[in-house]
């Protein structure tokens, strides 16, 4: 079962919840060793808490055009078909702008003289290994690169089995609701939204639900973190929208302090382990419910 | 006219809280223009109570659309698409509009000319007025591409307004992360003010986002939010900044009044006096001196 942990607003506790969920499930290795993917490739920080041993590393990127000037006739067809202005023909020169290229391959497909082949432009790395009995993987975007989506896509392809079955697969997404978040949600069985009960938390939760439930058609549920700050807005919204609130984590300075030093919630307060296991069971029921007949 | 962007690598460290407070403090001293560059989760409007003067469409890019009458389901489009955006069907293929990146590869390869490219509205942007000055903000629809393009648009509009009206400062509330919207938000800025929190993740995020702004030649200042949460991490940030020649311009204590102010929909400096407001006032006076006295230039010199 694939669960993506998202939030809309940053800093609401996505990584805290995702890591604690993985550690709680790993304890009994039930139903199987969890697989954890840090998909926040701009700021990957789950490794700071899980402290994995990395066993394999790959450079990733996208294919960008390289022009064979022997074959090129400077006809300009490549620049004409490129929707991103990533290739330009100026006199007897062909300029490629890798940071604008989406790696679609259209230029090479359309080149009438076969002068364009594609080479890998490295924009980040993907890594995998183990943190105790949690299988761990993360992507890291190189500083100065703009595009996170290709890294997330390749991280998922590399690590998520085609049919994960009962194995818990947990994806930690980046904040926001734009394309990297959508890529982290795509293919998930469930999106767990971690929010804080404040106007900012609610505002961004709304947008994230719009993306996950309304655009992608995925099941969603909410974890309210730092309960006790803020107001009733998130509760009211979830009631109106019929979104289940699956767990509540009270505001507790001990959690914040443990976090600040790289400690996890379930290490600081072990009594939460049971709650996270129950959370996973609740998600499982909702997913089974939809598969069993409630499919939309 | 000077431009200041507020950033943080890690999300939720307090960018908008600081941006709203600086908007309040700065507007008491000089004319300013505001821009919310976190276009996929814009929050500045929640504390500035803007009056929307104009709402405009943002045309983000294009998507492929298949005419089912012409499609013969030959599958060539799916073969050339690198984004898994084609959904096979017995009689016609369909486009997964969230997966499509608008590259038009399928459009050029379709032998039946069954595919056309259509411009898509990817969001909205707004010109508003607030009690602190004009605000330019936007709403990118969920899952849309081109957030960088929308960030650039919002920023340009704010800049033009500032030039038109003789405003002294453009204050930009930035997005989290280090990717395309952050790069777009940083472009052309005189200074980046990074809001860091004293946690392992906060330190890590700060290093990466300062790397990004440094890469594009924007000088940095750092403010530590919730500074008393972990003194050791706080000193770690200070040492890291000292090593880079970056000034720590503020240490804001942890205080529940920050959330209370947010619930009340007001900047914390306007909502209450107290240690948080004191720290923010002190920080603003330093940032103001640096950015106005051509301090931005001298900050840059130090960081070289």
GROMACS .gro file of C-alpha atoms in nm, chain A residues 6-292:
model
  287
    6UNK     CA    1   0.173   1.581   0.219
    7UNK     CA    2   0.054   1.906   0.372
    8UNK     CA    3   0.029   2.214   0.159
    9UNK     CA    4   0.190   2.439   0.419
   10UNK     CA    5   0.551   2.371   0.507
   11UNK     CA    6   0.673   2.285   0.854
   12UNK     CA    7   0.353   2.121   0.973
   13UNK     CA    8   0.524   1.791   1.054
   14UNK     CA    9   0.520   1.583   0.734
   15UNK     CA   10   0.862   1.436   0.797
   16UNK     CA   11   0.789   1.383   1.169
   17UNK     CA   12   0.474   1.185   1.084
   18UNK     CA   13   0.620   0.996   0.787
   19UNK     CA   14   0.934   0.892   0.978
   20UNK     CA   15   0.740   0.796   1.291
   21UNK     CA   16   0.495   0.592   1.087
   22UNK     CA   17   0.778   0.403   0.918
   23UNK     CA   18   0.961   0.338   1.247
   24UNK     CA   19   0.643   0.218   1.418
   25UNK     CA   20   0.565  -0.026   1.137
   26UNK     CA   21   0.926  -0.144   1.121
   27UNK     CA   22   0.922  -0.244   1.487
   28UNK     CA   23   0.707  -0.547   1.421
   29UNK     CA   24   0.793  -0.567   1.050
   30UNK     CA   25   0.424  -0.613   1.003
   31UNK     CA   26   0.293  -0.657   0.744
   32UNK     CA   27   0.639  -0.624   0.584
   33UNK     CA   28   0.947  -0.405   0.610
   34UNK     CA   29   0.838  -0.054   0.521
   35UNK     CA   30   0.990   0.128   0.227
   36UNK     CA   31   1.043   0.500   0.287
   37UNK     CA   32   1.099   0.753   0.007
   38UNK     CA   33   1.203   1.110   0.076
   39UNK     CA   34   1.050   1.287  -0.224
   40UNK     CA   35   1.128   1.639  -0.098
   41UNK     CA   36   1.427   1.650  -0.329
   42UNK     CA   37   1.476   2.025  -0.281
   43UNK     CA   38   1.521   1.988   0.094
   44UNK     CA   39   1.551   1.619   0.174
   45UNK     CA   40   1.580   1.585   0.549
   46UNK     CA   41   1.425   1.253   0.650
   47UNK     CA   42   1.777   1.105   0.650
   48UNK     CA   43   1.865   1.338   0.940
   49UNK     CA   44   1.611   1.145   1.149
   50UNK     CA   45   1.632   0.793   1.005
   51UNK     CA   46   2.013   0.797   0.967
   52UNK     CA   47   2.023   0.531   0.696
   53UNK     CA   48   2.327   0.351   0.560
   54UNK     CA   49   2.331   0.430   0.190
   55UNK     CA   50   2.423   0.129  -0.024
   56UNK     CA   51   2.359   0.248  -0.376
   57UNK     CA   52   2.372   0.586  -0.544
   58UNK     CA   53   2.287   0.699  -0.896
   59UNK     CA   54   2.314   1.026  -1.078
   60UNK     CA   55   1.989   1.128  -1.238
   61UNK     CA   56   1.881   1.396  -1.473
   62UNK     CA   57   1.718   1.427  -1.803
   63UNK     CA   58   1.815   1.376  -2.160
   64UNK     CA   59   1.912   1.698  -2.332
   65UNK     CA   60   2.000   1.746  -2.697
   66UNK     CA   61   2.352   1.741  -2.832
   67UNK     CA   62   2.390   1.855  -3.190
   68UNK     CA   63   2.627   1.697  -3.441
   69UNK     CA   64   2.734   2.003  -3.638
   70UNK     CA   65   2.861   1.783  -3.924
   71UNK     CA   66   2.504   1.675  -3.992
   72UNK     CA   67   2.322   1.995  -3.891
   73UNK     CA   68   2.191   2.214  -4.173
   74UNK     CA   69   2.080   2.494  -3.935
   75UNK     CA   70   1.725   2.459  -4.064
   76UNK     CA   71   1.580   2.560  -3.726
   77UNK     CA   72   1.322   2.282  -3.705
   78UNK     CA   73   1.440   2.188  -3.352
   79UNK     CA   74   1.385   2.541  -3.222
   80UNK     CA   75   1.046   2.551  -3.390
   81UNK     CA   76   0.917   2.236  -3.221
   82UNK     CA   77   1.068   2.306  -2.879
   83UNK     CA   78   0.793   2.447  -2.657
   84UNK     CA   79   1.036   2.557  -2.385
   85UNK     CA   80   1.277   2.771  -2.593
   86UNK     CA   81   1.553   2.538  -2.480
   87UNK     CA   82   1.724   2.520  -2.818
   88UNK     CA   83   1.795   2.806  -3.056
   89UNK     CA   84   1.960   2.829  -3.396
   90UNK     CA   85   2.155   3.149  -3.447
   91UNK     CA   86   2.331   3.168  -3.782
   92UNK     CA   87   2.563   2.868  -3.788
   93UNK     CA   88   2.535   2.803  -3.417
   94UNK     CA   89   2.294   2.589  -3.218
   95UNK     CA   90   2.249   2.690  -2.855
   96UNK     CA   91   2.109   2.451  -2.594
   97UNK     CA   92   1.979   2.578  -2.257
   98UNK     CA   93   1.973   2.273  -2.028
   99UNK     CA   94   1.786   2.448  -1.744
  100UNK     CA   95   1.491   2.516  -1.976
  101UNK     CA   96   1.486   2.168  -2.132
  102UNK     CA   97   1.216   1.925  -2.014
  103UNK     CA   98   1.384   1.628  -2.182
  104UNK     CA   99   1.088   1.554  -2.407
  105UNK     CA  100   1.300   1.446  -2.701
  106UNK     CA  101   1.089   1.627  -2.957
  107UNK     CA  102   1.387   1.808  -3.113
  108UNK     CA  103   1.570   1.487  -3.193
  109UNK     CA  104   1.252   1.320  -3.325
  110UNK     CA  105   1.188   1.614  -3.555
  111UNK     CA  106   1.541   1.678  -3.681
  112UNK     CA  107   1.529   1.604  -4.057
  113UNK     CA  108   1.897   1.512  -4.079
  114UNK     CA  109   1.928   1.309  -3.761
  115UNK     CA  110   2.182   1.556  -3.625
  116UNK     CA  111   2.051   1.552  -3.267
  117UNK     CA  112   2.118   1.280  -3.016
  118UNK     CA  113   2.047   1.299  -2.644
  119UNK     CA  114   2.289   1.299  -2.355
  120UNK     CA  115   2.223   1.285  -1.984
  121UNK     CA  116   2.229   1.621  -1.805
  122UNK     CA  117   2.278   1.542  -1.437
  123UNK     CA  118   2.051   1.743  -1.205
  124UNK     CA  119   2.065   1.535  -0.888
  125UNK     CA  120   2.120   1.199  -0.726
  126UNK     CA  121   1.901   0.917  -0.600
  127UNK     CA  122   2.016   0.691  -0.320
  128UNK     CA  123   1.892   0.382  -0.142
  129UNK     CA  124   1.988   0.183   0.164
  130UNK     CA  125   1.854   0.071   0.499
  131UNK     CA  126   1.780   0.242   0.829
  132UNK     CA  127   1.740  -0.056   1.062
  133UNK     CA  128   1.452  -0.249   0.914
  134UNK     CA  129   1.321   0.048   0.715
  135UNK     CA  130   1.429   0.040   0.353
  136UNK     CA  131   1.520   0.398   0.272
  137UNK     CA  132   1.552   0.597  -0.050
  138UNK     CA  133   1.591   0.965  -0.122
  139UNK     CA  134   1.644   1.205  -0.407
  140UNK     CA  135   1.858   1.518  -0.384
  141UNK     CA  136   1.840   1.798  -0.637
  142UNK     CA  137   2.167   1.974  -0.710
  143UNK     CA  138   2.177   2.334  -0.587
  144UNK     CA  139   2.095   2.578  -0.868
  145UNK     CA  140   1.880   2.331  -1.063
  146UNK     CA  141   1.516   2.424  -1.115
  147UNK     CA  142   1.331   2.100  -1.187
  148UNK     CA  143   1.244   1.853  -0.913
  149UNK     CA  144   0.991   1.638  -1.097
  150UNK     CA  145   1.233   1.425  -1.304
  151UNK     CA  146   1.424   1.331  -0.988
  152UNK     CA  147   1.108   1.229  -0.803
  153UNK     CA  148   0.985   1.033  -1.103
  154UNK     CA  149   1.311   0.840  -1.131
  155UNK     CA  150   1.333   0.781  -0.756
  156UNK     CA  151   0.989   0.621  -0.763
  157UNK     CA  152   1.063   0.412  -1.070
  158UNK     CA  153   1.387   0.288  -0.917
  159UNK     CA  154   1.252   0.183  -0.579
  160UNK     CA  155   0.878   0.119  -0.573
  161UNK     CA  156   0.794  -0.236  -0.678
  162UNK     CA  157   0.534  -0.267  -0.952
  163UNK     CA  158   0.297  -0.439  -0.715
  164UNK     CA  159   0.385  -0.347  -0.356
  165UNK     CA  160   0.089  -0.551  -0.223
  166UNK     CA  161   0.084  -0.535   0.155
  167UNK     CA  162   0.422  -0.375   0.191
  168UNK     CA  163   0.396  -0.027   0.342
  169UNK     CA  164   0.545   0.228   0.103
  170UNK     CA  165   0.562   0.576   0.258
  171UNK     CA  166   0.644   0.885   0.052
  172UNK     CA  167   0.741   1.211   0.222
  173UNK     CA  168   0.639   1.495  -0.015
  174UNK     CA  169   0.758   1.855  -0.037
  175UNK     CA  170   0.542   2.147   0.078
  176UNK     CA  171   0.310   2.326  -0.162
  177UNK     CA  172   0.071   2.192  -0.423
  178UNK     CA  173   0.263   2.239  -0.747
  179UNK     CA  174   0.404   1.978  -0.984
  180UNK     CA  175   0.661   1.813  -0.748
  181UNK     CA  176   0.385   1.742  -0.495
  182UNK     CA  177   0.156   1.601  -0.762
  183UNK     CA  178   0.437   1.374  -0.882
  184UNK     CA  179   0.484   1.250  -0.524
  185UNK     CA  180   0.111   1.175  -0.495
  186UNK     CA  181   0.059   1.014  -0.833
  187UNK     CA  182   0.006   0.639  -0.798
  188UNK     CA  183  -0.054   0.653  -0.422
  189UNK     CA  184  -0.336   0.459  -0.259
  190UNK     CA  185  -0.377   0.724   0.008
  191UNK     CA  186  -0.264   1.080   0.079
  192UNK     CA  187  -0.215   1.162   0.444
  193UNK     CA  188  -0.233   1.538   0.501
  194UNK     CA  189  -0.044   1.666   0.800
  195UNK     CA  190  -0.171   2.006   0.901
  196UNK     CA  191  -0.166   2.246   1.191
  197UNK     CA  192  -0.491   2.395   1.321
  198UNK     CA  193  -0.416   2.751   1.210
  199UNK     CA  194  -0.546   2.974   0.931
  200UNK     CA  195  -0.226   2.914   0.728
  201UNK     CA  196  -0.250   2.540   0.784
  202UNK     CA  197  -0.615   2.532   0.678
  203UNK     CA  198  -0.568   2.755   0.375
  204UNK     CA  199  -0.293   2.533   0.236
  205UNK     CA  200  -0.468   2.208   0.337
  206UNK     CA  201  -0.760   2.315   0.122
  207UNK     CA  202  -0.530   2.356  -0.177
  208UNK     CA  203  -0.358   2.024  -0.114
  209UNK     CA  204  -0.693   1.843  -0.090
  210UNK     CA  205  -0.796   2.010  -0.415
  211UNK     CA  206  -0.489   1.856  -0.577
  212UNK     CA  207  -0.504   1.510  -0.422
  213UNK     CA  208  -0.874   1.440  -0.400
  214UNK     CA  209  -1.030   1.659  -0.668
  215UNK     CA  210  -0.764   1.654  -0.940
  216UNK     CA  211  -0.601   1.314  -0.885
  217UNK     CA  212  -0.904   1.137  -0.741
  218UNK     CA  213  -0.713   0.999  -0.442
  219UNK     CA  214  -0.838   0.911  -0.095
  220UNK     CA  215  -0.729   1.162   0.168
  221UNK     CA  216  -0.719   1.178   0.548
  222UNK     CA  217  -0.583   1.432   0.794
  223UNK     CA  218  -0.341   1.431   1.087
  224UNK     CA  219  -0.369   1.743   1.304
  225UNK     CA  220  -0.031   1.831   1.449
  226UNK     CA  221   0.029   2.077   1.733
  227UNK     CA  222  -0.330   2.052   1.844
  228UNK     CA  223  -0.397   2.324   2.096
  229UNK     CA  224  -0.252   2.612   1.900
  230UNK     CA  225  -0.473   2.804   1.664
  231UNK     CA  226  -0.844   2.760   1.608
  232UNK     CA  227  -1.128   2.526   1.505
  233UNK     CA  228  -1.101   2.594   1.132
  234UNK     CA  229  -0.940   2.264   1.028
  235UNK     CA  230  -1.188   2.058   1.233
  236UNK     CA  231  -1.483   2.244   1.083
  237UNK     CA  232  -1.347   2.208   0.732
  238UNK     CA  233  -1.287   1.833   0.768
  239UNK     CA  234  -1.637   1.783   0.909
  240UNK     CA  235  -1.795   1.976   0.621
  241UNK     CA  236  -1.590   1.799   0.357
  242UNK     CA  237  -1.626   1.456   0.519
  243UNK     CA  238  -1.250   1.412   0.544
  244UNK     CA  239  -1.149   1.175   0.827
  245UNK     CA  240  -0.920   1.313   1.098
  246UNK     CA  241  -0.712   1.003   1.168
  247UNK     CA  242  -0.480   1.127   1.441
  248UNK     CA  243  -0.419   1.426   1.665
  249UNK     CA  244  -0.078   1.515   1.802
  250UNK     CA  245  -0.096   1.776   2.078
  251UNK     CA  246   0.137   2.074   2.096
  252UNK     CA  247   0.424   1.946   2.309
  253UNK     CA  248   0.751   2.126   2.350
  254UNK     CA  249   0.925   1.789   2.410
  255UNK     CA  250   0.843   1.688   2.052
  256UNK     CA  251   0.978   2.016   1.912
  257UNK     CA  252   1.296   1.987   2.117
  258UNK     CA  253   1.359   1.625   2.016
  259UNK     CA  254   1.299   1.724   1.653
  260UNK     CA  255   1.541   2.015   1.674
  261UNK     CA  256   1.823   1.770   1.755
  262UNK     CA  257   1.727   1.510   1.498
  263UNK     CA  258   1.522   1.295   1.735
  264UNK     CA  259   1.192   1.147   1.623
  265UNK     CA  260   0.854   1.167   1.784
  266UNK     CA  261   0.838   0.794   1.861
  267UNK     CA  262   1.187   0.797   2.012
  268UNK     CA  263   1.102   1.093   2.235
  269UNK     CA  264   0.757   0.964   2.326
  270UNK     CA  265   0.742   0.586   2.263
  271UNK     CA  266   0.377   0.573   2.364
  272UNK     CA  267   0.299   0.711   2.017
  273UNK     CA  268   0.410   0.390   1.846
  274UNK     CA  269   0.075   0.223   1.903
  275UNK     CA  270  -0.104   0.530   1.770
  276UNK     CA  271   0.097   0.524   1.450
  277UNK     CA  272   0.027   0.153   1.403
  278UNK     CA  273  -0.341   0.225   1.453
  279UNK     CA  274  -0.316   0.511   1.206
  280UNK     CA  275  -0.182   0.270   0.947
  281UNK     CA  276  -0.461   0.021   1.016
  282UNK     CA  277  -0.717   0.300   0.973
  283UNK     CA  278  -0.562   0.400   0.639
  284UNK     CA  279  -0.567   0.035   0.532
  285UNK     CA  280  -0.937   0.009   0.609
  286UNK     CA  281  -1.019   0.320   0.408
  287UNK     CA  282  -0.818   0.195   0.111
  288UNK     CA  283  -0.972  -0.153   0.132
  289UNK     CA  284  -1.315   0.009   0.158
  290UNK     CA  285  -1.269   0.190  -0.168
  291UNK     CA  286  -1.122  -0.113  -0.347
  292UNK     CA  287  -1.398  -0.334  -0.210
   0.00000   0.00000   0.00000
